[in-house]
Coordinates of C-alpha atoms and ligand atoms in Angstrom, one line a residue:
M1 CA 255.0 179.9 92.3
C2 CA 255.8 183.4 93.3
G3 CA 259.3 184.8 93.1
I4 CA 261.2 186.5 95.9
V5 CA 264.3 188.7 96.0
G6 CA 266.2 190.6 98.6
Y7 CA 269.2 192.9 98.7
Y8 CA 271.6 194.2 101.2
G9 CA 274.4 196.5 100.0
K10 CA 275.4 200.0 99.2
R11 CA 273.5 200.5 95.9
E12 CA 270.0 201.9 95.5
V13 CA 267.9 198.9 96.2
S14 CA 264.7 199.7 94.3
P15 CA 266.0 199.2 90.7
L16 CA 267.9 196.1 91.8
L17 CA 264.8 194.5 93.3
I18 CA 262.8 195.4 90.1
K19 CA 265.6 193.9 87.9
G20 CA 265.7 190.7 90.0
L21 CA 261.9 190.4 89.9
S22 CA 261.8 190.9 86.2
K23 CA 263.8 187.6 85.9
L24 CA 261.4 185.9 88.2
E25 CA 258.1 187.0 86.6
Y26 CA 257.9 183.5 85.0
R27 CA 257.1 182.3 88.5
G28 CA 254.0 184.4 88.9
Y29 CA 252.8 187.7 87.6
D30 CA 249.4 188.6 89.0
S31 CA 250.8 191.2 91.5
A32 CA 254.1 192.5 92.7
G33 CA 255.6 194.5 95.6
V34 CA 258.7 195.7 97.4
A35 CA 259.5 196.6 101.0
I36 CA 262.4 199.0 101.3
L37 CA 264.2 200.3 104.4
S38 CA 264.5 203.9 103.4
N39 CA 267.5 206.0 104.2
D40 CA 265.5 207.8 106.9
G41 CA 264.9 204.5 108.7
D42 CA 261.3 203.9 107.6
L43 CA 260.0 200.7 106.2
T44 CA 258.1 201.6 103.1
I45 CA 255.9 199.2 101.1
T46 CA 254.8 199.7 97.5
K47 CA 252.7 197.0 96.0
C48 CA 250.0 196.6 93.4
K49 CA 247.9 194.2 91.4
G50 CA 249.0 193.2 87.9
R51 CA 252.3 193.0 86.1
L52 CA 255.7 194.2 87.4
A53 CA 255.4 197.1 85.0
N54 CA 252.6 198.6 87.2
L55 CA 254.9 198.4 90.3
E56 CA 257.7 200.0 88.3
E57 CA 255.4 202.9 87.4
K58 CA 254.4 203.4 91.0
L59 CA 258.0 203.4 92.1
E60 CA 258.8 205.9 89.4
E61 CA 256.0 208.2 90.6
N62 CA 257.0 207.8 94.3
P63 CA 260.6 206.7 94.5
I64 CA 261.9 205.1 97.7
H65 CA 265.6 205.5 98.4
G66 CA 267.4 202.9 100.5
H67 CA 269.9 200.1 100.4
V68 CA 268.1 197.2 102.0
G69 CA 264.9 195.6 100.7
I70 CA 262.9 192.7 99.6
G71 CA 260.5 192.1 96.6
H72 CA 257.9 189.7 95.4
T73 CA 256.1 188.7 92.3
R74 CA 252.9 186.7 93.0
W75 CA 251.0 183.7 91.6
A76 CA 247.8 183.7 93.7
T77 CA 247.0 180.7 95.8
H78 CA 245.2 181.9 98.9
G79 CA 243.2 185.1 98.1
Q80 CA 242.5 186.5 94.7
P81 CA 245.1 188.8 92.9
S82 CA 244.6 192.2 94.5
T83 CA 246.8 194.9 96.0
V84 CA 245.8 194.0 99.6
N85 CA 246.7 190.3 99.0
S86 CA 250.0 191.1 97.3
H87 CA 253.3 190.8 99.1
P88 CA 255.2 192.2 101.1
H89 CA 252.9 191.6 104.2
S90 CA 253.6 193.4 107.4
N91 CA 252.8 193.3 111.1
E92 CA 250.3 195.9 112.3
K93 CA 252.9 198.4 113.4
G94 CA 254.6 198.2 110.0
T95 CA 257.9 197.4 111.6
I96 CA 258.4 193.9 110.1
S97 CA 257.8 193.1 106.4
I98 CA 258.1 189.8 104.7
V99 CA 257.9 188.2 101.2
H100 CA 256.9 184.5 100.9
N101 CA 256.9 181.8 98.3
G102 CA 255.0 178.6 99.2
I103 CA 252.0 177.8 101.3
I104 CA 251.5 177.8 105.0
E105 CA 249.2 174.8 105.4
N106 CA 248.2 175.4 109.0
Y107 CA 247.6 179.1 108.5
I108 CA 243.9 178.9 109.6
H109 CA 244.9 177.5 113.0
L110 CA 247.7 180.1 113.3
R111 CA 245.5 182.9 112.3
E112 CA 242.8 182.0 114.9
W113 CA 245.5 181.8 117.5
L114 CA 247.0 185.1 116.5
I115 CA 243.6 186.8 116.4
A116 CA 243.0 185.5 119.9
E117 CA 246.3 187.1 120.9
G118 CA 245.0 190.5 119.6
Y119 CA 246.5 190.5 116.1
K120 CA 244.5 192.0 113.2
F121 CA 244.6 190.7 109.6
N122 CA 244.0 192.6 106.4
S123 CA 244.4 190.1 103.6
E124 CA 242.9 186.7 102.7
T125 CA 246.4 185.2 102.4
D126 CA 248.0 182.4 104.3
T127 CA 251.2 184.5 104.2
E128 CA 250.0 187.2 106.6
V129 CA 250.4 185.0 109.6
I130 CA 254.2 185.1 109.1
P131 CA 254.9 188.8 110.0
H132 CA 252.5 188.5 112.9
L133 CA 254.3 185.4 114.1
I134 CA 257.6 187.1 113.8
D135 CA 256.2 190.1 115.7
Y136 CA 254.9 187.7 118.4
Y137 CA 258.3 186.1 118.9
Y138 CA 260.5 189.2 118.4
D139 CA 262.6 189.7 121.5
G140 CA 265.6 191.7 120.1
D141 CA 266.8 189.2 117.5
L142 CA 265.1 189.0 114.1
L143 CA 266.8 185.7 113.2
S144 CA 265.7 184.1 116.4
A145 CA 262.1 185.4 115.9
L146 CA 262.1 184.0 112.4
M147 CA 263.3 180.6 113.7
H148 CA 260.6 180.5 116.3
A149 CA 258.0 181.5 113.7
T150 CA 259.0 178.8 111.2
A151 CA 258.9 176.2 114.0
K152 CA 255.2 176.9 114.2
M153 CA 254.6 176.7 110.5
E154 CA 253.6 173.7 108.4
G155 CA 253.9 173.8 104.7
S156 CA 256.4 175.2 102.2
Y157 CA 258.2 178.5 102.3
A158 CA 261.0 180.6 101.1
I159 CA 260.8 183.8 103.2
G160 CA 262.7 187.1 103.1
V161 CA 262.3 189.5 106.1
V162 CA 263.3 193.1 106.8
S163 CA 262.5 195.1 109.9
T164 CA 263.0 198.6 111.3
Y165 CA 264.2 196.9 114.5
E166 CA 267.3 195.8 112.7
P167 CA 267.4 198.0 109.7
D168 CA 270.8 196.9 108.3
K169 CA 269.8 193.4 107.7
V170 CA 267.9 190.9 105.6
V171 CA 267.1 187.5 107.1
A172 CA 265.7 184.6 105.1
V173 CA 264.9 180.9 105.2
R174 CA 263.7 178.1 103.0
K175 CA 261.8 174.9 103.3
D176 CA 260.4 173.1 100.2
S177 CA 260.5 176.3 98.2
P178 CA 263.7 177.3 96.4
L179 CA 266.0 180.0 97.6
I180 CA 269.5 180.9 96.7
V181 CA 272.0 183.5 98.0
G182 CA 273.9 185.6 95.4
L183 CA 277.3 186.6 96.7
G184 CA 278.6 190.0 95.6
K185 CA 281.3 192.4 96.7
E186 CA 280.1 194.2 99.8
E187 CA 276.6 193.4 98.7
N188 CA 274.5 190.2 98.7
F189 CA 271.2 189.0 97.4
I190 CA 268.6 186.4 98.0
A191 CA 266.4 185.1 95.2
S192 CA 264.1 182.2 94.3
D193 CA 266.2 181.4 91.2
I194 CA 269.6 182.1 89.8
P195 CA 268.6 184.3 86.8
A196 CA 267.4 187.0 89.3
V197 CA 271.0 187.6 90.5
L198 CA 273.0 186.6 87.4
S199 CA 273.6 190.1 86.1
E200 CA 275.2 190.9 89.4
T201 CA 277.1 187.8 90.4
R202 CA 277.8 184.2 89.4
D203 CA 278.7 183.0 92.9
V204 CA 275.8 181.6 94.8
Y205 CA 274.9 179.4 97.8
L206 CA 272.2 176.8 96.9
L207 CA 270.3 176.6 100.2
K208 CA 268.9 173.4 101.6
N209 CA 265.7 173.0 103.6
N210 CA 265.6 174.7 107.0
E211 CA 268.7 176.8 106.3
F212 CA 268.6 180.4 107.5
V213 CA 270.4 183.4 106.0
V214 CA 271.5 186.7 107.5
M215 CA 272.8 189.3 105.2
D216 CA 274.3 192.5 106.7
Q217 CA 277.4 194.6 106.7
D218 CA 279.5 191.6 107.8
G219 CA 278.4 189.6 104.7
V220 CA 276.4 186.5 104.6
R221 CA 276.0 184.0 107.5
L222 CA 274.1 180.7 107.3
Y223 CA 272.5 178.9 110.2
D224 CA 270.7 175.6 110.7
A225 CA 267.3 175.5 112.5
E226 CA 269.1 175.1 115.9
G227 CA 270.9 178.4 115.3
R228 CA 274.3 176.7 114.6
R229 CA 276.6 178.4 112.0
I230 CA 277.0 176.3 108.8
E231 CA 279.5 176.6 106.0
K232 CA 278.6 176.0 102.4
E233 CA 280.4 175.5 99.2
I234 CA 280.0 178.3 96.7
Y235 CA 278.3 177.2 93.5
H236 CA 279.8 179.0 90.5
V237 CA 277.2 179.5 87.7
T238 CA 278.8 178.6 84.4
W239 CA 276.0 179.2 82.1
D240 CA 275.9 182.4 80.2
A241 CA 273.8 185.3 81.5
D242 CA 272.4 185.5 77.9
A243 CA 270.8 182.1 78.5
A244 CA 268.3 183.9 80.6
E245 CA 267.8 186.8 78.2
K246 CA 265.7 186.9 75.0
G247 CA 268.8 187.3 72.7
G248 CA 267.0 189.2 69.9
Y249 CA 263.9 187.0 69.8
E250 CA 260.5 188.5 70.4
H251 CA 259.7 185.9 73.1
F252 CA 261.6 183.6 75.3
M253 CA 259.5 180.7 73.9
M254 CA 260.8 181.3 70.4
K255 CA 264.4 181.6 71.7
E256 CA 264.0 178.4 73.7
I257 CA 262.6 176.6 70.7
H258 CA 265.6 177.6 68.7
E259 CA 268.0 176.5 71.4
Q260 CA 266.8 172.9 71.1
P261 CA 269.5 171.6 68.7
K262 CA 272.1 172.8 71.2
V263 CA 270.5 171.5 74.4
I264 CA 269.8 168.1 72.8
K265 CA 273.5 167.9 72.1
D266 CA 274.5 169.2 75.5
T267 CA 272.3 166.6 77.2
M268 CA 274.0 163.8 75.3
T269 CA 277.5 165.1 75.6
S270 CA 279.8 162.8 77.4
R271 CA 277.0 160.4 78.0
I272 CA 276.3 159.1 74.4
V273 CA 279.7 158.6 72.8
L274 CA 280.2 156.1 69.9
D275 CA 282.3 153.0 70.8
Q276 CA 282.2 153.9 74.5
P277 CA 279.8 152.5 77.1
I278 CA 277.1 154.9 78.1
N279 CA 278.4 156.9 81.0
L280 CA 275.9 158.5 83.5
D281 CA 277.8 160.6 85.8
N282 CA 275.5 160.9 88.8
I283 CA 273.8 157.5 88.5
T284 CA 275.1 154.9 90.9
I285 CA 272.4 152.2 90.6
S286 CA 274.4 149.0 90.1
K287 CA 274.1 146.4 87.3
E288 CA 272.7 143.9 89.9
Q289 CA 270.1 146.4 91.0
I290 CA 269.0 147.1 87.4
E291 CA 268.8 143.3 86.7
K292 CA 266.5 142.9 89.7
L293 CA 264.1 145.7 88.8
S294 CA 260.6 144.4 88.6
K295 CA 258.8 147.6 87.9
I296 CA 259.6 151.2 87.0
Y297 CA 257.2 154.1 87.7
I298 CA 257.8 157.3 85.8
V299 CA 256.1 160.1 87.7
A300 CA 255.7 163.7 86.6
C301 CA 253.3 166.5 85.8
G302 CA 252.3 168.2 82.6
T303 CA 255.0 168.3 79.9
A304 CA 257.3 166.3 82.0
Y305 CA 254.6 163.6 82.2
H306 CA 254.5 163.6 78.4
A307 CA 258.2 163.0 78.3
G308 CA 257.6 160.1 80.7
V309 CA 255.1 158.5 78.3
V310 CA 257.9 158.4 75.7
G311 CA 260.2 157.0 78.4
K312 CA 257.8 154.1 78.9
Y313 CA 258.0 153.2 75.2
A314 CA 261.7 153.5 75.2
I315 CA 262.5 151.6 78.4
E316 CA 260.1 148.8 77.6
K317 CA 261.3 148.4 74.1
L318 CA 265.0 148.6 74.7
A319 CA 265.5 147.3 78.3
R320 CA 262.4 145.0 78.6
I321 CA 261.4 146.3 82.0
S322 CA 257.8 147.0 82.7
V323 CA 257.0 150.7 83.1
E324 CA 254.0 152.6 84.4
V325 CA 253.7 156.3 83.8
D326 CA 251.8 158.3 86.4
I327 CA 250.6 161.8 86.8
A328 CA 252.2 162.8 90.1
S329 CA 249.1 164.2 91.6
E330 CA 247.3 160.9 91.1
F331 CA 250.1 158.6 92.1
K332 CA 250.1 158.9 95.8
H333 CA 246.3 158.6 96.1
R334 CA 246.1 155.2 94.6
D335 CA 248.2 153.1 97.0
P336 CA 250.7 152.0 94.3
I337 CA 252.5 148.7 94.7
I338 CA 256.1 149.5 95.6
D339 CA 258.9 147.4 96.9
E340 CA 262.7 147.4 97.0
N341 CA 262.8 146.2 93.4
T342 CA 260.8 149.2 92.3
L343 CA 262.5 152.1 90.6
M344 CA 260.9 155.5 90.4
I345 CA 262.0 158.0 87.8
V346 CA 260.8 161.5 88.6
V347 CA 260.9 164.0 85.8
S348 CA 260.8 167.6 86.7
Q349 CA 262.3 170.6 84.9
S350 CA 262.2 172.8 88.0
G351 CA 262.8 170.0 90.5
E352 CA 260.4 171.8 92.8
T353 CA 256.9 170.6 91.7
A354 CA 255.0 169.8 94.8
D355 CA 253.0 166.8 93.4
T356 CA 256.2 165.3 92.0
L357 CA 258.0 165.7 95.3
S358 CA 255.1 164.1 97.2
A359 CA 255.1 161.1 94.9
M360 CA 258.8 160.7 95.2
R361 CA 258.7 160.9 99.0
L362 CA 256.0 158.2 99.1
A363 CA 258.0 155.9 96.8
K364 CA 261.1 156.4 98.9
S365 CA 259.2 155.8 102.1
R366 CA 258.2 152.4 100.7
G367 CA 261.7 151.4 99.7
A368 CA 261.9 152.4 96.1
R369 CA 265.0 153.8 94.6
V370 CA 264.6 157.1 92.8
I371 CA 266.3 158.6 89.8
A372 CA 265.6 162.3 89.3
V373 CA 265.6 163.8 85.8
T374 CA 265.8 167.5 86.4
N375 CA 267.1 170.7 84.9
V376 CA 267.9 172.6 88.1
V377 CA 271.1 171.9 89.9
G378 CA 270.5 171.8 93.7
S379 CA 266.7 171.6 93.3
T380 CA 264.7 169.6 96.0
V381 CA 264.2 166.7 93.6
S382 CA 267.9 166.5 92.9
R383 CA 268.8 166.6 96.6
E384 CA 266.3 163.9 97.7
A385 CA 266.6 161.4 94.9
D386 CA 269.2 158.6 95.0
D387 CA 270.5 159.3 91.5
I388 CA 270.3 162.4 89.3
L389 CA 270.4 162.8 85.6
Y390 CA 270.6 166.5 84.8
T391 CA 269.0 167.7 81.6
W392 CA 271.3 170.5 80.3
A393 CA 268.6 172.7 78.9
G394 CA 269.8 175.8 80.7
P395 CA 267.3 178.2 82.3
E396 CA 263.9 177.9 80.7
I397 CA 262.0 181.2 81.2
A398 CA 258.9 180.9 79.0
V399 CA 256.2 179.3 81.1
A400 CA 255.4 176.8 78.3
S401 CA 258.1 174.2 78.3
T402 CA 259.9 173.5 75.1
K403 CA 263.6 172.9 75.4
A404 CA 263.3 171.3 78.8
Y405 CA 260.9 168.7 77.2
V406 CA 263.3 167.7 74.4
T407 CA 266.1 167.3 76.9
Q408 CA 263.8 165.2 79.1
L409 CA 263.2 163.0 76.1
I410 CA 266.9 162.6 75.6
A411 CA 267.3 161.7 79.3
M412 CA 264.6 159.0 78.9
Y413 CA 266.3 157.5 75.8
T414 CA 269.7 157.6 77.6
I415 CA 268.3 155.8 80.7
A416 CA 266.6 153.2 78.4
L417 CA 269.9 152.6 76.6
Y418 CA 271.8 152.5 79.8
F419 CA 269.5 149.9 81.3
A420 CA 269.7 147.9 78.0
Q421 CA 273.5 148.1 78.2
N422 CA 273.5 146.8 81.8
K423 CA 270.8 144.1 81.2
G424 CA 272.3 143.0 77.9
T425 CA 269.0 143.3 76.1
L426 CA 270.7 144.8 73.1
T427 CA 273.7 143.6 71.2
T428 CA 276.7 146.0 71.0
E429 CA 275.9 146.6 67.4
Q430 CA 272.3 147.5 68.2
L431 CA 273.4 149.8 71.0
E432 CA 275.9 151.5 68.7
A433 CA 273.3 151.9 66.0
Y434 CA 270.8 153.6 68.4
K435 CA 273.6 155.9 69.7
K436 CA 274.5 156.9 66.2
D437 CA 270.9 157.7 65.4
M438 CA 270.6 159.7 68.6
L439 CA 273.7 161.7 67.8
E440 CA 272.0 162.8 64.5
L441 CA 269.2 164.5 66.4
P442 CA 270.7 168.0 66.8
E443 CA 271.3 168.3 63.1
K444 CA 267.8 167.1 62.3
A445 CA 266.3 169.5 64.8
E446 CA 268.1 172.3 63.0
E447 CA 266.5 171.2 59.8
V448 CA 263.0 171.4 61.2
L449 CA 263.7 174.9 62.4
K450 CA 264.4 176.0 58.8
N451 CA 260.8 175.2 57.9
K452 CA 259.1 177.8 60.0
E453 CA 257.2 179.7 57.3
E454 CA 255.1 176.7 56.3
I455 CA 254.0 176.3 59.9
Q456 CA 253.3 180.0 60.3
K457 CA 251.0 179.8 57.3
F458 CA 249.2 176.8 58.7
A459 CA 248.8 178.7 62.0
S460 CA 247.3 181.7 60.2
K461 CA 244.7 179.5 58.6
T462 CA 243.6 177.9 61.9
Y463 CA 244.1 180.5 64.7
M464 CA 240.4 181.6 64.7
N465 CA 239.2 178.1 65.5
K466 CA 237.7 177.4 69.0
D467 CA 238.7 173.7 69.1
M468 CA 241.4 171.6 67.7
F469 CA 242.2 167.9 67.9
F470 CA 245.5 166.1 67.8
L471 CA 245.7 162.5 66.7
G472 CA 248.6 160.1 66.8
R473 CA 249.4 156.4 67.4
G474 CA 252.1 154.9 69.5
L475 CA 254.9 157.5 70.2
D476 CA 253.0 159.9 68.0
Y477 CA 250.2 159.8 70.5
A478 CA 252.7 161.0 73.2
V479 CA 253.7 163.8 70.9
A480 CA 250.0 164.6 70.2
M481 CA 249.4 165.0 73.9
E482 CA 252.3 167.4 74.3
G483 CA 251.3 169.4 71.1
S484 CA 247.8 169.7 72.4
L485 CA 249.0 170.9 75.8
K486 CA 251.2 173.6 74.2
L487 CA 248.4 174.9 72.1
K488 CA 245.9 175.2 74.9
E489 CA 248.2 176.7 77.4
I490 CA 249.5 179.6 75.3
S491 CA 246.6 180.2 72.8
Y492 CA 243.6 179.3 75.1
I493 CA 242.2 177.2 72.2
H494 CA 240.4 174.1 73.5
S495 CA 242.3 171.1 72.2
E496 CA 242.3 167.4 72.9
A497 CA 244.8 164.6 72.0
Y498 CA 243.5 161.2 71.1
A499 CA 245.1 157.9 70.2
G500 CA 244.1 157.3 66.6
G501 CA 242.6 153.9 67.3
E502 CA 240.5 155.3 70.2
L503 CA 238.7 157.8 67.9
K504 CA 235.9 155.5 66.9
H505 CA 235.2 154.7 70.5
G506 CA 233.7 158.1 71.2
P507 CA 235.6 161.2 70.1
I508 CA 234.6 160.8 66.4
A509 CA 231.2 162.1 67.5
L510 CA 232.9 165.5 67.8
M511 CA 233.9 165.6 64.1
E512 CA 231.9 167.9 61.9
D513 CA 232.3 170.2 58.9
G514 CA 235.5 172.3 59.4
T515 CA 236.8 170.6 62.6
I516 CA 240.5 171.1 62.7
V517 CA 242.5 167.8 63.2
I518 CA 246.3 167.8 63.4
T519 CA 247.8 164.4 62.8
I520 CA 251.3 163.1 63.5
A521 CA 252.3 160.0 61.6
T522 CA 256.0 159.2 62.0
Q523 CA 255.7 155.5 62.9
E524 CA 256.2 153.3 59.9
E525 CA 254.2 150.3 61.2
L526 CA 251.3 152.5 62.2
F527 CA 251.3 154.8 59.1
D528 CA 248.5 153.0 57.2
K529 CA 246.4 152.8 60.2
M530 CA 246.9 156.5 60.8
V531 CA 245.9 157.2 57.2
S532 CA 242.7 155.2 57.9
N533 CA 241.9 157.4 60.9
I534 CA 242.5 160.5 58.8
K535 CA 240.0 159.2 56.3
E536 CA 237.5 158.6 59.0
V537 CA 237.6 162.2 60.2
T538 CA 237.8 163.8 56.7
A539 CA 234.7 161.8 55.8
R540 CA 232.9 163.7 58.6
G541 CA 234.0 167.1 57.2
A542 CA 237.2 167.6 59.3
K543 CA 240.1 169.5 57.9
V544 CA 243.3 167.6 58.5
F545 CA 246.8 169.1 58.8
A546 CA 249.4 166.4 58.9
F547 CA 253.0 166.0 60.0
A548 CA 254.6 163.1 58.3
P549 CA 258.2 162.0 57.6
E550 CA 259.9 163.0 54.4
G551 CA 259.1 160.7 51.6
H552 CA 255.6 159.7 52.6
T553 CA 254.0 161.9 49.9
E554 CA 251.0 159.5 49.6
I555 CA 249.5 161.2 52.6
E556 CA 248.9 164.3 50.5
E557 CA 245.8 163.0 48.9
A558 CA 244.2 162.2 52.3
V559 CA 244.8 165.6 54.0
N560 CA 244.3 169.3 53.5
A561 CA 248.0 170.2 54.1
V562 CA 251.1 168.4 55.1
T563 CA 254.4 169.4 56.6
Y564 CA 257.2 167.0 56.2
I565 CA 259.7 166.4 59.0
P566 CA 263.1 164.9 58.6
K567 CA 263.3 161.2 58.9
V568 CA 265.0 159.8 62.0
N569 CA 265.0 156.5 63.8
E570 CA 261.3 156.4 64.7
L571 CA 261.9 155.7 68.4
F572 CA 263.5 159.1 68.5
S573 CA 260.9 160.9 66.3
P574 CA 259.2 162.7 69.3
V575 CA 262.3 164.9 69.6
I576 CA 261.9 166.1 66.1
A577 CA 258.1 165.9 65.7
I578 CA 257.3 168.1 68.7
I579 CA 259.3 171.1 67.2
P580 CA 256.8 172.0 64.5
L581 CA 254.0 171.6 67.0
Q582 CA 255.7 174.0 69.4
L583 CA 256.1 176.4 66.5
F584 CA 252.5 176.0 65.5
S585 CA 251.3 176.8 69.0
Y586 CA 253.6 179.8 69.2
Y587 CA 252.4 181.3 65.9
V588 CA 248.7 180.7 66.8
S589 CA 249.3 182.4 70.2
V590 CA 251.1 185.4 68.5
Q591 CA 248.3 185.7 65.9
K592 CA 245.7 185.7 68.6
G593 CA 247.6 188.4 70.5
C594 CA 248.1 186.2 73.6
D595 CA 250.9 186.7 76.1
V596 CA 253.1 183.9 74.8
D597 CA 255.7 183.8 77.6
K598 CA 253.3 184.4 80.5
P599 CA 250.0 182.7 79.7
R600 CA 247.1 183.5 82.0
N601 CA 246.6 181.5 85.2
L602 CA 249.8 179.6 84.8
A603 CA 253.1 179.6 86.6
K604 CA 256.4 178.0 85.7
S605 CA 256.9 176.1 88.8
V606 CA 254.0 174.7 90.7
T607 CA 255.0 174.4 94.3
V608 CA 251.6 173.7 95.7
E609 CA 249.6 170.4 95.5
Ligands
F6R1 C1 253.8 173.0 80.3 C2 254.6 173.0 81.5 C3 254.1 172.3 82.7 C4 255.2 171.6 83.5 C5 254.7 171.0 84.8 C6 255.8 170.2 85.5 O1 254.4 173.7 79.3 O2 255.6 173.6 81.6 O3 253.1 171.4 82.4 O4 255.8 170.6 82.6 O5 254.2 172.0 85.6 O6 256.8 171.1 85.9 P1 258.3 170.5 86.3 O7 258.8 169.8 85.1 O8 259.0 171.7 86.7 O9 258.0 169.6 87.4

C-alpha cells in the first residue's frame, strides 16, 4: 500500500510527480503529497487528505517550480487519513523530507528514543521517525545518513529522500516494499511500480532488498547496505504503455475484464502446445522431486486464494497429489506440517503481499520447495521462490482483480497438467485432450463478453438489494466465492458464498421473501443436486438468478432468470463462469455510483500483515 515516486532531472518536477502518482493511485488514495526542492533552494511540501485531484488543485493554486522532488499517495495504516498524517514527512527544521511505503514495526521504540533526544513529532504515523533518524545521523552525507537510519529500522520500506543539504539529489532504498528506478536521458525516476514511469522510459532497474539509490547530475548509482557500488542489469519493459491506460473504457476494471481472452492466451503461450510436452520455462523442480511430493500447500490471499481453491481441485484430480489451500494470514499461525517433500505454491498477483511472503518464508525455513505464481517480474515473491510461473496478465490497475485471477487459474491448470505429465497420472491422449480444451478458452471467453447486456439488465434489477448470496458446488463453489468477493468489494453489498450442500446446515435460515441468490451450475455431475438447492431456496421466497451451461434449459423452470455460458470442459469452467460474475459486480457498482476502480478502504497491494 502507498505509492512513491521521485524525480531528478531538468524538467519541471511537479507535473511529473503528479503524473507518476496518478499511475500509482491504485496502491492507496486517501491522501497525497509532494516535496519539491524549489529553484530558490527551499524544500516545499504540499500535501492534503483525499484523492490526488485535491493535491493537483492545491499545486495549481500555489505552483512550486523545481527539478528535484518526491511524491506519495497513501493508504493509511498508522494514523487516520488526514493532512498531517500524509506524506512527505520532514525533520523539524524542514531540511529533510521523505516518502515511505511500508511499515516501521519498531517505530514506538524509535519514537521514544528520538523524543528523549529532543525530537518533536507532529503526526500519528510510524513514518515520521524516518526523517528524524536521518536528521540524527546526518553528517554531511545524505546516503550515509539514510544507511544508518535504515540500520535502526525494522519492518518494510521503500523510501525516497530529498534534502536542502544536498539539493541536487534524490536518495532511496527498499526493503520488502517494491521500488524501481526509471532510467531516462539526463533524468531519472524512482517509483513503486513500472506504470508510474512508463510514459517517460521503458528502461528500469528492479531493485532488490537493501539496495540504495542515488540520483543526481551524474546519473544513477546503486549501493548495497555496506556502501559498496553495485551494477545491475537494465530491465527493458516490453508491455505496451496502453496496458496501463484505460484505452477508451470508462473504468480500468471493464478494460481488464475485456483483456481476459488475450491474457488467458498469453499465459498459455509456449507452455500449452499440442503434441509437445508442457514446457514451464522457470520451473526447475525435477521429475523425481515431483514424484516424491507428499503434500502441496497452496497459499494466498483474497482472489489469489480463490484461484488456489481451483488449483486444489485440478492438482488432486489430474496429478493425484494431496493439496491443502490456505489463507496466507492463517497459515503461519497454525504450525503446519512441512518437510522436504512438501511443496508450497504461492499465488500473488503483486508478489508483494506481506501475509503471503511470511507464509512462504516459513515454508522455506522448514525445508519446503516453493513455486511462485505471480504477475510481477522481479517482485519479492519471484525473487525468493525456488521456481516461478509468471502469469502474463500485464499490469492490473483496478483494485478488484479480474484478469490476474483468470491467469492464476490458467497457471493452476498448467501446473496440474505438468505434474500429471511428470507423474504419468494421465495418458498422452488424456493430456492432449485437456490441452486442446484449455486452448479453446480464449475464444469461449470472447463469447461470454458478447453477452453483456443480459448481465447489465440483471444488475439493474438487483443493485438496490442489501444482501446477496452466491451458491455453487464443487468448482462452482470456488467461483461463487470469487463472485461474492467481487460484489462486496466494489459495490459494498453484503454477500456470502455457500457450498450448495452446506445450505441446509444453517444458511438457509437467512432465506426469505425476495432474498437474491445467484447460482452457478456448470458441473454436470452436480447439476441435479444444484437444482435441488435452488428449489430449497425458492420455496422460501428467494429470487434465483442462475448461470448455467448452454443447453441446460431445464433450469429455466426453477429460477427467475438464467444466463447461459458457453460449454467448456467443466474442469476449466471457472475461467469462463467468473466472467459474467465480474461483469455483474461491475454493473451493480456502476448503478450504485460507487468508485469501481478504487473501492473504499482497499488497496491493490497489501504489504502489511
Ligand atoms: C480482490 C483482490 C485481493 C487480492 C489479494 C492478494 O479483488 O484483488 O483480494 O487478490 O489482496 O493480492 P496479491 O495477489 O497481490 O497477493
